[in-house]
N, C-alpha and C. Protein backbone atom coordinates (compact mmCIF):
# COMPACT_ATOMS: atom_id res chain seq x y z
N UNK A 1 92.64 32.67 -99.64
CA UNK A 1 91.93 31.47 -99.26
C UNK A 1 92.02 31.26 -97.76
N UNK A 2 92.99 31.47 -97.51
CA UNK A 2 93.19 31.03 -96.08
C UNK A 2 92.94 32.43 -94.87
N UNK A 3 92.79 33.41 -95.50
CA UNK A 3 92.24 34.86 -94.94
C UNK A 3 90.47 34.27 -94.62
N UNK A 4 89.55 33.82 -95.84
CA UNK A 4 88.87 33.61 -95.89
C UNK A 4 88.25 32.45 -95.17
N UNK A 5 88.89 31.35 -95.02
CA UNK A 5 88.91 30.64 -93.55
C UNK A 5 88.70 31.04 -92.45
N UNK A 6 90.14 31.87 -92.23
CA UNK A 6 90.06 32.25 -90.48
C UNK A 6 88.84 33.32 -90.40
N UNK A 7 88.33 34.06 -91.34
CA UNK A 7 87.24 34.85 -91.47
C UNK A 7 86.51 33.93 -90.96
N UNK A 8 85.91 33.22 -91.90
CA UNK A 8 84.67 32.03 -91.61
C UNK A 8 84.72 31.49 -89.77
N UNK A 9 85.68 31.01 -89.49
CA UNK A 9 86.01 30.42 -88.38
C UNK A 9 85.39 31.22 -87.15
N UNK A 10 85.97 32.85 -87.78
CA UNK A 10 86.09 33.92 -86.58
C UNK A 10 84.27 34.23 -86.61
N UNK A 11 83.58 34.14 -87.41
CA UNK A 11 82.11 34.00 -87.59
C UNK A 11 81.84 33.35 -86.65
N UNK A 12 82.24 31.97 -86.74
CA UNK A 12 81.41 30.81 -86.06
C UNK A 12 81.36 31.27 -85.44
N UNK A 13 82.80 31.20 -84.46
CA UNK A 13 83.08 31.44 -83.09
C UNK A 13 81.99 32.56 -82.29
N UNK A 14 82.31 33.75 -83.40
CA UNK A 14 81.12 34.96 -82.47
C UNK A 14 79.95 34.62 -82.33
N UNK A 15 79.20 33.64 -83.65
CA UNK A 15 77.75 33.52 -83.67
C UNK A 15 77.68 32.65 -82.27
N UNK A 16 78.38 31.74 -82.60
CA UNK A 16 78.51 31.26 -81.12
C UNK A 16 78.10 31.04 -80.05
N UNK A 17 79.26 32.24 -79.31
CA UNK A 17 78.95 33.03 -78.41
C UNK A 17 78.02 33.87 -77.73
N UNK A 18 77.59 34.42 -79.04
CA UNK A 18 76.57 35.68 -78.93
C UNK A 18 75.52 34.63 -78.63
N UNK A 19 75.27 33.61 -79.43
CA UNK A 19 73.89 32.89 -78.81
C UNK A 19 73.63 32.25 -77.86
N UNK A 20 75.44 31.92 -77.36
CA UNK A 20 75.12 31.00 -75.70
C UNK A 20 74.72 32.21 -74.65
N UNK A 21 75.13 33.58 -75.03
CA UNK A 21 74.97 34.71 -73.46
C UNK A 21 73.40 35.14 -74.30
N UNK A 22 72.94 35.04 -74.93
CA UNK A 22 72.00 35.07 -74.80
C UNK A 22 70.55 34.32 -74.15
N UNK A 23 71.08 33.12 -73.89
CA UNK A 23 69.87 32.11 -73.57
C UNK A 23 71.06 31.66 -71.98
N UNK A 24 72.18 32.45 -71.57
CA UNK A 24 72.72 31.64 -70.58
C UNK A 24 71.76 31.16 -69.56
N UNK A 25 71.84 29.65 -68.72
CA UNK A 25 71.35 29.16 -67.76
C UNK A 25 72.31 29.57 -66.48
N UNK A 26 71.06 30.11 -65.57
CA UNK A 26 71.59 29.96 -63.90
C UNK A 26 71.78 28.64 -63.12
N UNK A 27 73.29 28.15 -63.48
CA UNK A 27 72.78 26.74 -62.73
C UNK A 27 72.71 26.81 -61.19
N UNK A 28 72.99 27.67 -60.58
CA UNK A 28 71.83 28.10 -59.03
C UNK A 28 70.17 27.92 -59.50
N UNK A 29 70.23 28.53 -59.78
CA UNK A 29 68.52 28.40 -60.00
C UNK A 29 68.08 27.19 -60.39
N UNK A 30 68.88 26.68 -61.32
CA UNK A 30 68.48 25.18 -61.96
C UNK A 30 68.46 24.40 -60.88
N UNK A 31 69.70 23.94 -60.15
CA UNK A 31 69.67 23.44 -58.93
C UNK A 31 68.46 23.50 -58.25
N UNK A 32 68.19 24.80 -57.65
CA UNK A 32 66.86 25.20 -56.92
C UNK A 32 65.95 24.49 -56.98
N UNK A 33 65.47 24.80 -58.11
CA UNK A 33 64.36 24.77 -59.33
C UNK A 33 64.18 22.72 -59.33
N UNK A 34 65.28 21.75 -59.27
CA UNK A 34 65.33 20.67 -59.34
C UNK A 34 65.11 20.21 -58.11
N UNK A 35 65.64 20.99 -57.07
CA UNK A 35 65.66 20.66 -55.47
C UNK A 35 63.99 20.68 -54.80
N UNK A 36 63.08 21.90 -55.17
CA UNK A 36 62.02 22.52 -54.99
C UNK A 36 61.13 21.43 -55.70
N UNK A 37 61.39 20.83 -57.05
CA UNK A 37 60.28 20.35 -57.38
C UNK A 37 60.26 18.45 -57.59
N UNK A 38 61.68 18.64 -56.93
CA UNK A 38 61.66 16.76 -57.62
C UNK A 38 61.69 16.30 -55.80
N UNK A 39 62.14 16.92 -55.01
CA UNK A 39 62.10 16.25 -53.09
C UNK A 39 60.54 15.85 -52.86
N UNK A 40 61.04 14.66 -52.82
CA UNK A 40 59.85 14.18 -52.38
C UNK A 40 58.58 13.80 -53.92
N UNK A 41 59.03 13.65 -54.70
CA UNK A 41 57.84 13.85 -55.90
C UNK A 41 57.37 12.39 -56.00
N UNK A 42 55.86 12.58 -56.33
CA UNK A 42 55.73 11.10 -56.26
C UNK A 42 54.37 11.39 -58.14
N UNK A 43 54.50 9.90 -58.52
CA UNK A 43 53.76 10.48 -59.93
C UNK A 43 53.14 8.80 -59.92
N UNK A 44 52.66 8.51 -61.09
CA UNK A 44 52.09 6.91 -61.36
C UNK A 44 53.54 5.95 -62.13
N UNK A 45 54.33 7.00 -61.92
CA UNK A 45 55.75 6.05 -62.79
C UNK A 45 57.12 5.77 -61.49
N UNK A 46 56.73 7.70 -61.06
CA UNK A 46 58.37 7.62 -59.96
C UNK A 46 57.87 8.24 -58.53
N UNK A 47 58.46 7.84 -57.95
CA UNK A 47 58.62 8.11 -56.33
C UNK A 47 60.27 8.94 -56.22
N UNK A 48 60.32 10.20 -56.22
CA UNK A 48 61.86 10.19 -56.11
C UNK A 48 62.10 11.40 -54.64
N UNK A 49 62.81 10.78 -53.64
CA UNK A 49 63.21 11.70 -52.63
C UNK A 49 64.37 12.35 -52.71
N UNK A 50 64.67 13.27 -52.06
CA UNK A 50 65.68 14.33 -51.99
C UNK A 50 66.97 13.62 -52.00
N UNK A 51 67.43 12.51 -51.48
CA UNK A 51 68.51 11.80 -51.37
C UNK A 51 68.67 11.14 -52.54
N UNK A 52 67.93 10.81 -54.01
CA UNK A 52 67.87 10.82 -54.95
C UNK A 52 69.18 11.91 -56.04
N UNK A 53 68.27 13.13 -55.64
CA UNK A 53 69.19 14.02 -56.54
C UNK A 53 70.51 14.47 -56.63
N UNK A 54 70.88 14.63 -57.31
CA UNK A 54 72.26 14.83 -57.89
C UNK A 54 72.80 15.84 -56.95
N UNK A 55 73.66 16.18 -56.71
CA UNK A 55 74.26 17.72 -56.24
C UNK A 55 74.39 18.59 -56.98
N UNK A 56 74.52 18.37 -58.35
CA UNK A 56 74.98 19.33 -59.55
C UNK A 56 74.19 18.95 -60.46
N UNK A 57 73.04 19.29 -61.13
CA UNK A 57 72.26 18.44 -62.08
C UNK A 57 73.09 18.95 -63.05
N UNK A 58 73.23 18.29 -64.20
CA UNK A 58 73.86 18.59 -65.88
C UNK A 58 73.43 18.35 -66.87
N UNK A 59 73.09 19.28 -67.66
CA UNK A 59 72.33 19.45 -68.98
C UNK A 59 72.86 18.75 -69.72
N UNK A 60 72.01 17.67 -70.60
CA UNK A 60 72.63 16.82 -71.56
C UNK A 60 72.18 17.11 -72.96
N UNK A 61 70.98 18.01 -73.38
CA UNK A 61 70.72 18.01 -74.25
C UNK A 61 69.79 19.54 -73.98
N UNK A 62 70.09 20.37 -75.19
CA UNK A 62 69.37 21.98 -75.32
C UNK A 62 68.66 22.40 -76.98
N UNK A 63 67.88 22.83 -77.09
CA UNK A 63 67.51 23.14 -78.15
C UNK A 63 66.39 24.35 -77.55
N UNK A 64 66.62 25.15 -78.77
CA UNK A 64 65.66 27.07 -78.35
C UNK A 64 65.69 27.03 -76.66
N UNK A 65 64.59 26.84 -76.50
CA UNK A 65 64.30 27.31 -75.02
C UNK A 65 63.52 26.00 -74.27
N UNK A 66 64.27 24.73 -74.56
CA UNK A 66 64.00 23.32 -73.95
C UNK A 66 65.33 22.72 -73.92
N UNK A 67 65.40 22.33 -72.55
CA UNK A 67 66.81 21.95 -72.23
C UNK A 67 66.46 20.31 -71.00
N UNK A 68 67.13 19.58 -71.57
CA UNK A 68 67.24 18.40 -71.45
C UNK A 68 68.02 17.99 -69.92
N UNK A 69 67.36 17.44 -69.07
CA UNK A 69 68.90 17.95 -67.28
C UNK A 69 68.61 16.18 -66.79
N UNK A 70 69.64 15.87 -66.98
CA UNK A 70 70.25 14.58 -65.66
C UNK A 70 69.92 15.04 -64.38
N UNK A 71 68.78 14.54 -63.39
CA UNK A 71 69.06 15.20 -61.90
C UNK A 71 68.78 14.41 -61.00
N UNK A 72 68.50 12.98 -61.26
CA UNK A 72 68.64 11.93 -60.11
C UNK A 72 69.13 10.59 -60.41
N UNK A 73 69.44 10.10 -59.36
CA UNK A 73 70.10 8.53 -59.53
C UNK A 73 68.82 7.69 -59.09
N UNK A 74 68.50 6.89 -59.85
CA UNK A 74 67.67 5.66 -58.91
C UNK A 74 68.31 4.38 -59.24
N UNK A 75 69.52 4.16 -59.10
CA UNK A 75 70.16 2.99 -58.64
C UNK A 75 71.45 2.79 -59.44
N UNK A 76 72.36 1.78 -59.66
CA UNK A 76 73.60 1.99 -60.17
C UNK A 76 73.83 2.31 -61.13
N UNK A 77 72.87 1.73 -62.28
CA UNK A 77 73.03 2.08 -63.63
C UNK A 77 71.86 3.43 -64.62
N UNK A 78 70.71 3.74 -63.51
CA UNK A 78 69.72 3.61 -63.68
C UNK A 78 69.89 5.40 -63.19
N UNK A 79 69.14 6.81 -64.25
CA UNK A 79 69.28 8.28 -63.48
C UNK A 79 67.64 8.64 -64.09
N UNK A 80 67.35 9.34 -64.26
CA UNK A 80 66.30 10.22 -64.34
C UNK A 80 66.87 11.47 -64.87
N UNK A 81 66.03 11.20 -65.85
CA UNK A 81 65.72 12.73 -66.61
C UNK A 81 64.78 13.72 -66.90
N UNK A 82 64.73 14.82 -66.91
CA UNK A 82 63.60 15.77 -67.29
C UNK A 82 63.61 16.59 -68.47
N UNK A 83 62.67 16.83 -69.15
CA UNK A 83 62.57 17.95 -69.88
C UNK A 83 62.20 18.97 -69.22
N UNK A 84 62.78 20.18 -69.42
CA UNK A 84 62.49 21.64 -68.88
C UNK A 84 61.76 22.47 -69.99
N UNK A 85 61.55 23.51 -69.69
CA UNK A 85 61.23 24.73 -70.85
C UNK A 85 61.47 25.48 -70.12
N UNK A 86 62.27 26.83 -70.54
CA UNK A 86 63.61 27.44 -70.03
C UNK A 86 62.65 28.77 -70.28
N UNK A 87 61.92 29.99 -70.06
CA UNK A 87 61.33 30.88 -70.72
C UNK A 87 61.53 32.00 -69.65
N UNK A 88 61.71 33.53 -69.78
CA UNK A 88 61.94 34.29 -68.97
C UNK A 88 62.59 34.20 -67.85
N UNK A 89 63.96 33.57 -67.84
CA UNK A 89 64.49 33.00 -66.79
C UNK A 89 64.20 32.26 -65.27
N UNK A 90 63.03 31.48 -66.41
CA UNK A 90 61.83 30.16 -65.24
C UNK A 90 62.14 29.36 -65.53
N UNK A 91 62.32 28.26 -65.14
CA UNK A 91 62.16 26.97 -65.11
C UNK A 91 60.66 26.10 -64.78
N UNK A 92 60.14 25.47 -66.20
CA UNK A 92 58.84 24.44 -66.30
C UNK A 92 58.93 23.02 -66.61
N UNK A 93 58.64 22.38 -65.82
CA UNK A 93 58.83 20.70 -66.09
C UNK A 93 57.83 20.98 -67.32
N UNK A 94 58.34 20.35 -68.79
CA UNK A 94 57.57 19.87 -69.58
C UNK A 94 56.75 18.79 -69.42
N UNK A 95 55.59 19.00 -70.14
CA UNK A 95 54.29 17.73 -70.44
C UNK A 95 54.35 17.08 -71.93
N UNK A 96 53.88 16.15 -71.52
CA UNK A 96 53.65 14.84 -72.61
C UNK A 96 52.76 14.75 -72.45
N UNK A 97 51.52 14.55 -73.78
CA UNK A 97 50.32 14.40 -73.77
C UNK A 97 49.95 12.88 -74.56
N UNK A 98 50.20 11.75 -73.82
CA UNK A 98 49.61 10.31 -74.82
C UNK A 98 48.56 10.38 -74.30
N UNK A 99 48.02 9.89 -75.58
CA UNK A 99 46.21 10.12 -75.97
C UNK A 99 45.64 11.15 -75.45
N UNK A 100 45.19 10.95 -74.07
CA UNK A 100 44.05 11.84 -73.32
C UNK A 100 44.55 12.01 -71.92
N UNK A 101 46.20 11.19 -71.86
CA UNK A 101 46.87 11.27 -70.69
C UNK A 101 48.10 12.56 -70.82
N UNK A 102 48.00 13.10 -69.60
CA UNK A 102 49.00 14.26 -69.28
C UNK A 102 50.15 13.94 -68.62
N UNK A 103 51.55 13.87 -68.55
CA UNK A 103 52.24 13.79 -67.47
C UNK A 103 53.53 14.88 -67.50
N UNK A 104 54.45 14.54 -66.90
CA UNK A 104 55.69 15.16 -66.91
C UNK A 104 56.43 14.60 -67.38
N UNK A 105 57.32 15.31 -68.25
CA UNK A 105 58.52 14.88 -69.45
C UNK A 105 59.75 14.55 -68.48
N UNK A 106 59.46 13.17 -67.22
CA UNK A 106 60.39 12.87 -66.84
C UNK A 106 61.02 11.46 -67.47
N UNK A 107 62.21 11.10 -67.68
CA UNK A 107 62.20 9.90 -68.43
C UNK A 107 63.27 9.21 -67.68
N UNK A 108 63.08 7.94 -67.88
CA UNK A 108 64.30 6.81 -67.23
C UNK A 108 65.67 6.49 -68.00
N UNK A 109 66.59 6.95 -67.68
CA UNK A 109 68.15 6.28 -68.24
C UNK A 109 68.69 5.39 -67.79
N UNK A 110 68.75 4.08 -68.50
CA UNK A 110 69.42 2.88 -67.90
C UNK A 110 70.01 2.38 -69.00
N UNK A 111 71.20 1.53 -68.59
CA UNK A 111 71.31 0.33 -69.32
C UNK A 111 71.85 -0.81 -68.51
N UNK A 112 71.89 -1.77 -69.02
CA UNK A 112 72.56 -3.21 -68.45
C UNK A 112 72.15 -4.37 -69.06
N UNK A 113 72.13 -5.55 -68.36
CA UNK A 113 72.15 -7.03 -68.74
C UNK A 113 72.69 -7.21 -70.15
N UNK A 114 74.19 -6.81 -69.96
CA UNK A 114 75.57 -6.90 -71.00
C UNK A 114 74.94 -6.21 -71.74
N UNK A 115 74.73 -4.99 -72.58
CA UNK A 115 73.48 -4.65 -73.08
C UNK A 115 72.63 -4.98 -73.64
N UNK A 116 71.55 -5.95 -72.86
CA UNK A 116 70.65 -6.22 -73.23
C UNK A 116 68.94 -5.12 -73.14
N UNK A 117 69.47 -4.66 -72.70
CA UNK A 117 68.13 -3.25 -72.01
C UNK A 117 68.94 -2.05 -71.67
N UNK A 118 68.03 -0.84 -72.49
CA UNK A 118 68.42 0.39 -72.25
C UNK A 118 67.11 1.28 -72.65
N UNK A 119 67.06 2.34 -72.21
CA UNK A 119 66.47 3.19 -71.94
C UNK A 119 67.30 4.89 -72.21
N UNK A 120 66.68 5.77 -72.98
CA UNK A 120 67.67 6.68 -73.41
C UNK A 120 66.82 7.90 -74.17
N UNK A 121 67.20 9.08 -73.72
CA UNK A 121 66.66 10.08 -74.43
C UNK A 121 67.15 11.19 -74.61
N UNK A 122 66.69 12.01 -76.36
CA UNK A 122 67.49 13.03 -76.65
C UNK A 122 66.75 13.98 -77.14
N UNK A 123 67.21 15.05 -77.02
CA UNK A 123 66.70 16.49 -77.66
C UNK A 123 67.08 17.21 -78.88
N UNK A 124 66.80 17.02 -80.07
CA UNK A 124 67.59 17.67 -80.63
C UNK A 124 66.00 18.75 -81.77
N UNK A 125 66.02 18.52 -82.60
CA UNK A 125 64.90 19.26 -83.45
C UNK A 125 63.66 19.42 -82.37
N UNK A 126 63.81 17.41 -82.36
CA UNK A 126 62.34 16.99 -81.33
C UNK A 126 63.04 16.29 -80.54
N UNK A 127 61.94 15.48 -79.52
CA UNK A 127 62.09 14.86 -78.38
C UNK A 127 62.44 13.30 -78.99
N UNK A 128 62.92 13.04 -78.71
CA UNK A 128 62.85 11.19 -79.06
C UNK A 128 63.56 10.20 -77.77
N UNK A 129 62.59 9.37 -77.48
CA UNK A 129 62.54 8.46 -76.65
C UNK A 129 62.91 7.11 -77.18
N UNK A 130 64.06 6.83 -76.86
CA UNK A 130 64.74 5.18 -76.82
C UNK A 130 64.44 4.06 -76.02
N UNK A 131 64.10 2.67 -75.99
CA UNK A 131 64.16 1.81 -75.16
C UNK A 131 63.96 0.42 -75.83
N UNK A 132 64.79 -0.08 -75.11
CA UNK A 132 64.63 -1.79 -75.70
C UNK A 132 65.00 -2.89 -74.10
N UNK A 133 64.15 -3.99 -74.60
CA UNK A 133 64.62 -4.97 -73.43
C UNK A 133 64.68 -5.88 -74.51
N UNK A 134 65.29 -6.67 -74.39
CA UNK A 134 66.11 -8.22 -75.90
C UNK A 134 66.82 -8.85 -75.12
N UNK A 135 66.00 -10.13 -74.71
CA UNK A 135 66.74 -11.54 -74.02
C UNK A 135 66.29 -12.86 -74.56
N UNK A 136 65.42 -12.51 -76.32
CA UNK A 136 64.80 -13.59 -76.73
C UNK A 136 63.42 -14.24 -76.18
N UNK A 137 63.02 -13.87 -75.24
CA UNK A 137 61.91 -14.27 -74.19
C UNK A 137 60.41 -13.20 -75.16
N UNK A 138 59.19 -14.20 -74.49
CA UNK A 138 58.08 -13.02 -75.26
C UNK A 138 57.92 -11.59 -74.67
N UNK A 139 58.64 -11.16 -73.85
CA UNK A 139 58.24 -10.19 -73.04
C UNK A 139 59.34 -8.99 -74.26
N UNK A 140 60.24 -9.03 -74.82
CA UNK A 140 60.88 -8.64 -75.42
C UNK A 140 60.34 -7.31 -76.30
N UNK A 141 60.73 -5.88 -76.15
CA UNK A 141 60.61 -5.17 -76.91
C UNK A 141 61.60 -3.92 -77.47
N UNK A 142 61.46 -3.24 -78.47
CA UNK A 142 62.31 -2.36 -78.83
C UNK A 142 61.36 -1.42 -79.44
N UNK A 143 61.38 0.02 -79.12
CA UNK A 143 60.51 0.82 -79.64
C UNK A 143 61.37 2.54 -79.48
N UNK A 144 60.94 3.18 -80.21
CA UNK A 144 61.68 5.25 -80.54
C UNK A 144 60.28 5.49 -80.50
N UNK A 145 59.95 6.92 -79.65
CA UNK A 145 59.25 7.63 -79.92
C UNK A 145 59.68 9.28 -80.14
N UNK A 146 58.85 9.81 -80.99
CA UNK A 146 59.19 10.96 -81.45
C UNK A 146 58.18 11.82 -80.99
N UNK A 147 58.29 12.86 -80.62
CA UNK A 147 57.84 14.10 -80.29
C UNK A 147 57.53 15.26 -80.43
N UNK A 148 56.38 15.79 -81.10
CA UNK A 148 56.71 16.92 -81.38
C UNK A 148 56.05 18.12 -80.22
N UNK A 149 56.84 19.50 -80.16
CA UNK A 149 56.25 20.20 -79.67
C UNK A 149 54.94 21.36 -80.21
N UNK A 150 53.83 21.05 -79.51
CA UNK A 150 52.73 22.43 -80.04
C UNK A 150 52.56 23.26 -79.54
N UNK A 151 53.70 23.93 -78.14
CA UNK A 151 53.50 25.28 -77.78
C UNK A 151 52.99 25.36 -76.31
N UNK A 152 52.72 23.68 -76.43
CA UNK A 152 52.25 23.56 -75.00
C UNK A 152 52.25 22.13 -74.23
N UNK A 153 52.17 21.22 -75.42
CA UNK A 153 52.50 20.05 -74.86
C UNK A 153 53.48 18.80 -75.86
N UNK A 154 53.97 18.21 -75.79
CA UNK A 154 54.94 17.42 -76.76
C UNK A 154 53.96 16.30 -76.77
N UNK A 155 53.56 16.63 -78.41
CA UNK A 155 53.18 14.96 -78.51
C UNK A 155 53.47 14.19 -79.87
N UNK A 156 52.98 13.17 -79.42
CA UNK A 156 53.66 11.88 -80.13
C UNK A 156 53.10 11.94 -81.73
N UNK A 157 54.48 11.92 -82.42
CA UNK A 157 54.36 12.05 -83.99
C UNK A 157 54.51 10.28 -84.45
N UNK A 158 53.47 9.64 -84.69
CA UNK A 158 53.30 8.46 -85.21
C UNK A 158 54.19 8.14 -85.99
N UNK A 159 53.93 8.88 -86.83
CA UNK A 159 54.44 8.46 -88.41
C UNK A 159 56.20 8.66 -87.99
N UNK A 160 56.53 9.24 -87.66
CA UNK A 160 57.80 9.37 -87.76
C UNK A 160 58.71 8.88 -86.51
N UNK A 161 57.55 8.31 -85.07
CA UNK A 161 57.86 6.98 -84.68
C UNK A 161 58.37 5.58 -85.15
N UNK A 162 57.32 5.09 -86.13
CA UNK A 162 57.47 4.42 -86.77
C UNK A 162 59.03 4.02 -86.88
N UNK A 163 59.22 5.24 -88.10
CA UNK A 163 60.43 5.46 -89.06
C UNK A 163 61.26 5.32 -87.83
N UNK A 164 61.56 6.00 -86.86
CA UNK A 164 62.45 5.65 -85.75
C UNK A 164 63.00 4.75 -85.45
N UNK A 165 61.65 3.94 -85.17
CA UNK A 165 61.76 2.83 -84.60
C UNK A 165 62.06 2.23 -85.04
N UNK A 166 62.01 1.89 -86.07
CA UNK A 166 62.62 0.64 -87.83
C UNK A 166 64.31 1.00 -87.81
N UNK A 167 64.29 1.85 -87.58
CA UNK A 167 66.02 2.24 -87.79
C UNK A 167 66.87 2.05 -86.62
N UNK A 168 66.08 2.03 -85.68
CA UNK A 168 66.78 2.74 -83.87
C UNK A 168 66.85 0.81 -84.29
N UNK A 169 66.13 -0.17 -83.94
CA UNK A 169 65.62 -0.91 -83.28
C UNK A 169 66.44 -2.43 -84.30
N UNK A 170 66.21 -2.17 -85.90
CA UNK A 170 67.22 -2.95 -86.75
C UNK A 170 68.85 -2.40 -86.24
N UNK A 171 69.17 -1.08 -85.71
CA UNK A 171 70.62 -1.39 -85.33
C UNK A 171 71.05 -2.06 -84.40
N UNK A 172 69.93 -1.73 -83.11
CA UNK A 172 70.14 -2.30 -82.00
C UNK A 172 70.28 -4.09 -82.19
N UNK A 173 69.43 -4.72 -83.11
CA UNK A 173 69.18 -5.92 -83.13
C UNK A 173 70.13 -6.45 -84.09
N UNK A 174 70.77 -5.61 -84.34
CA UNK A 174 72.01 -6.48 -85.39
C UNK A 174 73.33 -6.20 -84.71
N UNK A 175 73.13 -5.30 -83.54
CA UNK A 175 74.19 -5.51 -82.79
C UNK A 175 74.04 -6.29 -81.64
N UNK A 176 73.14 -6.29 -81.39
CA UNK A 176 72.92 -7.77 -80.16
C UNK A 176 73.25 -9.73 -80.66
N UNK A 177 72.66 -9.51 -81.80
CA UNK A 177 71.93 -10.73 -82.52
C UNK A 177 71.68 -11.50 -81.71
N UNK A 178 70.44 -11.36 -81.28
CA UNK A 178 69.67 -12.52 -80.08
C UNK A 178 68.37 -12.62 -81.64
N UNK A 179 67.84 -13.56 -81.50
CA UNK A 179 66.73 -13.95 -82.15
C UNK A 179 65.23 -13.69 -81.20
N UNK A 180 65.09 -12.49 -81.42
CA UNK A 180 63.76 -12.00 -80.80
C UNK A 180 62.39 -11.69 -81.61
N UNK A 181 61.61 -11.63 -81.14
CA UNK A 181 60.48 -10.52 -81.74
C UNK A 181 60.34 -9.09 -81.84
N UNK A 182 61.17 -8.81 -81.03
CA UNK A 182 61.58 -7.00 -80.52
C UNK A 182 62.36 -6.82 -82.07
N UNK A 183 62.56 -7.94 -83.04
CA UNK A 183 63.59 -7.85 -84.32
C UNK A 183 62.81 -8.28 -85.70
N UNK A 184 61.12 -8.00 -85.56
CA UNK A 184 61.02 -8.84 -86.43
C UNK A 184 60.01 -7.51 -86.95
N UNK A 185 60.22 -6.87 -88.07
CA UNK A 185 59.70 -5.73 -88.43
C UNK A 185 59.10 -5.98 -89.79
């Protein structure tokens, strides 16, 4: 039994391995690659200059060949994120396609006002996008979006938004308990 354990274990471990040196990242290049395309970038959401970025950007989230990177600060609480697509040892800012609009899979990380507002995103199967603002006021919202990828652009899976959002958005609001509309599903 216990042969058969450390067997199992000694599996993991290699599968592992074998799959991180296979897809390893150059974080020189990543660097580069973040330095080259975010100095100076300006879009309809962010303005971000070179004094912005990180010194060391750090991957927070990876799946196949899309990898998730922290690489700027825009203010105390507040960083910037990107989606990449990692392919022949290149680096591609991913796209988001809502409706008939194109952009770059850059996204905002914040939180604050005791947590009353946050902003948050993860990679795992798919893309999913977090955010809520809850101070009781009408401006108040809480919403998940989900993502799927088609090979070329990530887009938005409704239906399973939804479902997100009902779940992301009842936890958030039963751990705040402010009496909002951002809570009324």
């Amino acid at each position: 039994m216990a042969f058969r354990r450390l067997l199992f274990i000694l599996f993991l471990f290699l599968s592992g391995t074998y799959a991180n040196t296979l897809h390893e990242i150059d974080e020189n290049k990543l660097k580069e690659f973040i330095k080259n395309t975010f100095s100076n970038y300006r879009s309809s959401e962010f303005i971000i200059r070179s004094d912005n970025l990180f010194e060391k950007p750090f991957i927070v989230g990876r799946s196949k060949n899309l990898i998730l990177v922290h690489f700027a600060s825009m203010g105390a609480t507040t960083d910037l994120t990107v989606l990449l697509i990692y392919k022949d040892n290149n680096f591609q800012v991913a796209k988001i396609k809502d409706g008939d609009k194109y952009k770059d899979a850059i996204f905002l990380v914040c939180a604050g006002g005791a947590g009353r507002y946050s902003h948050n995103v993860k990679l795992e199967e798919k893309l999913k996008v977090y955010e809520y603002s809850i101070y009781g006021k009408k401006e108040d919202y809480c919403r998940a979006k989900v993502y799927d990828f088609d090979g070329k652009f990530f887009v938005i899976n409704d239906q399973e938004s939804t479902i997100e959002s009902k779940n992301y958005c009842r936890k958030v609001c039963k751990e705040l308990d402010i009496k909002s509309k951002a809570c009324m599903f």
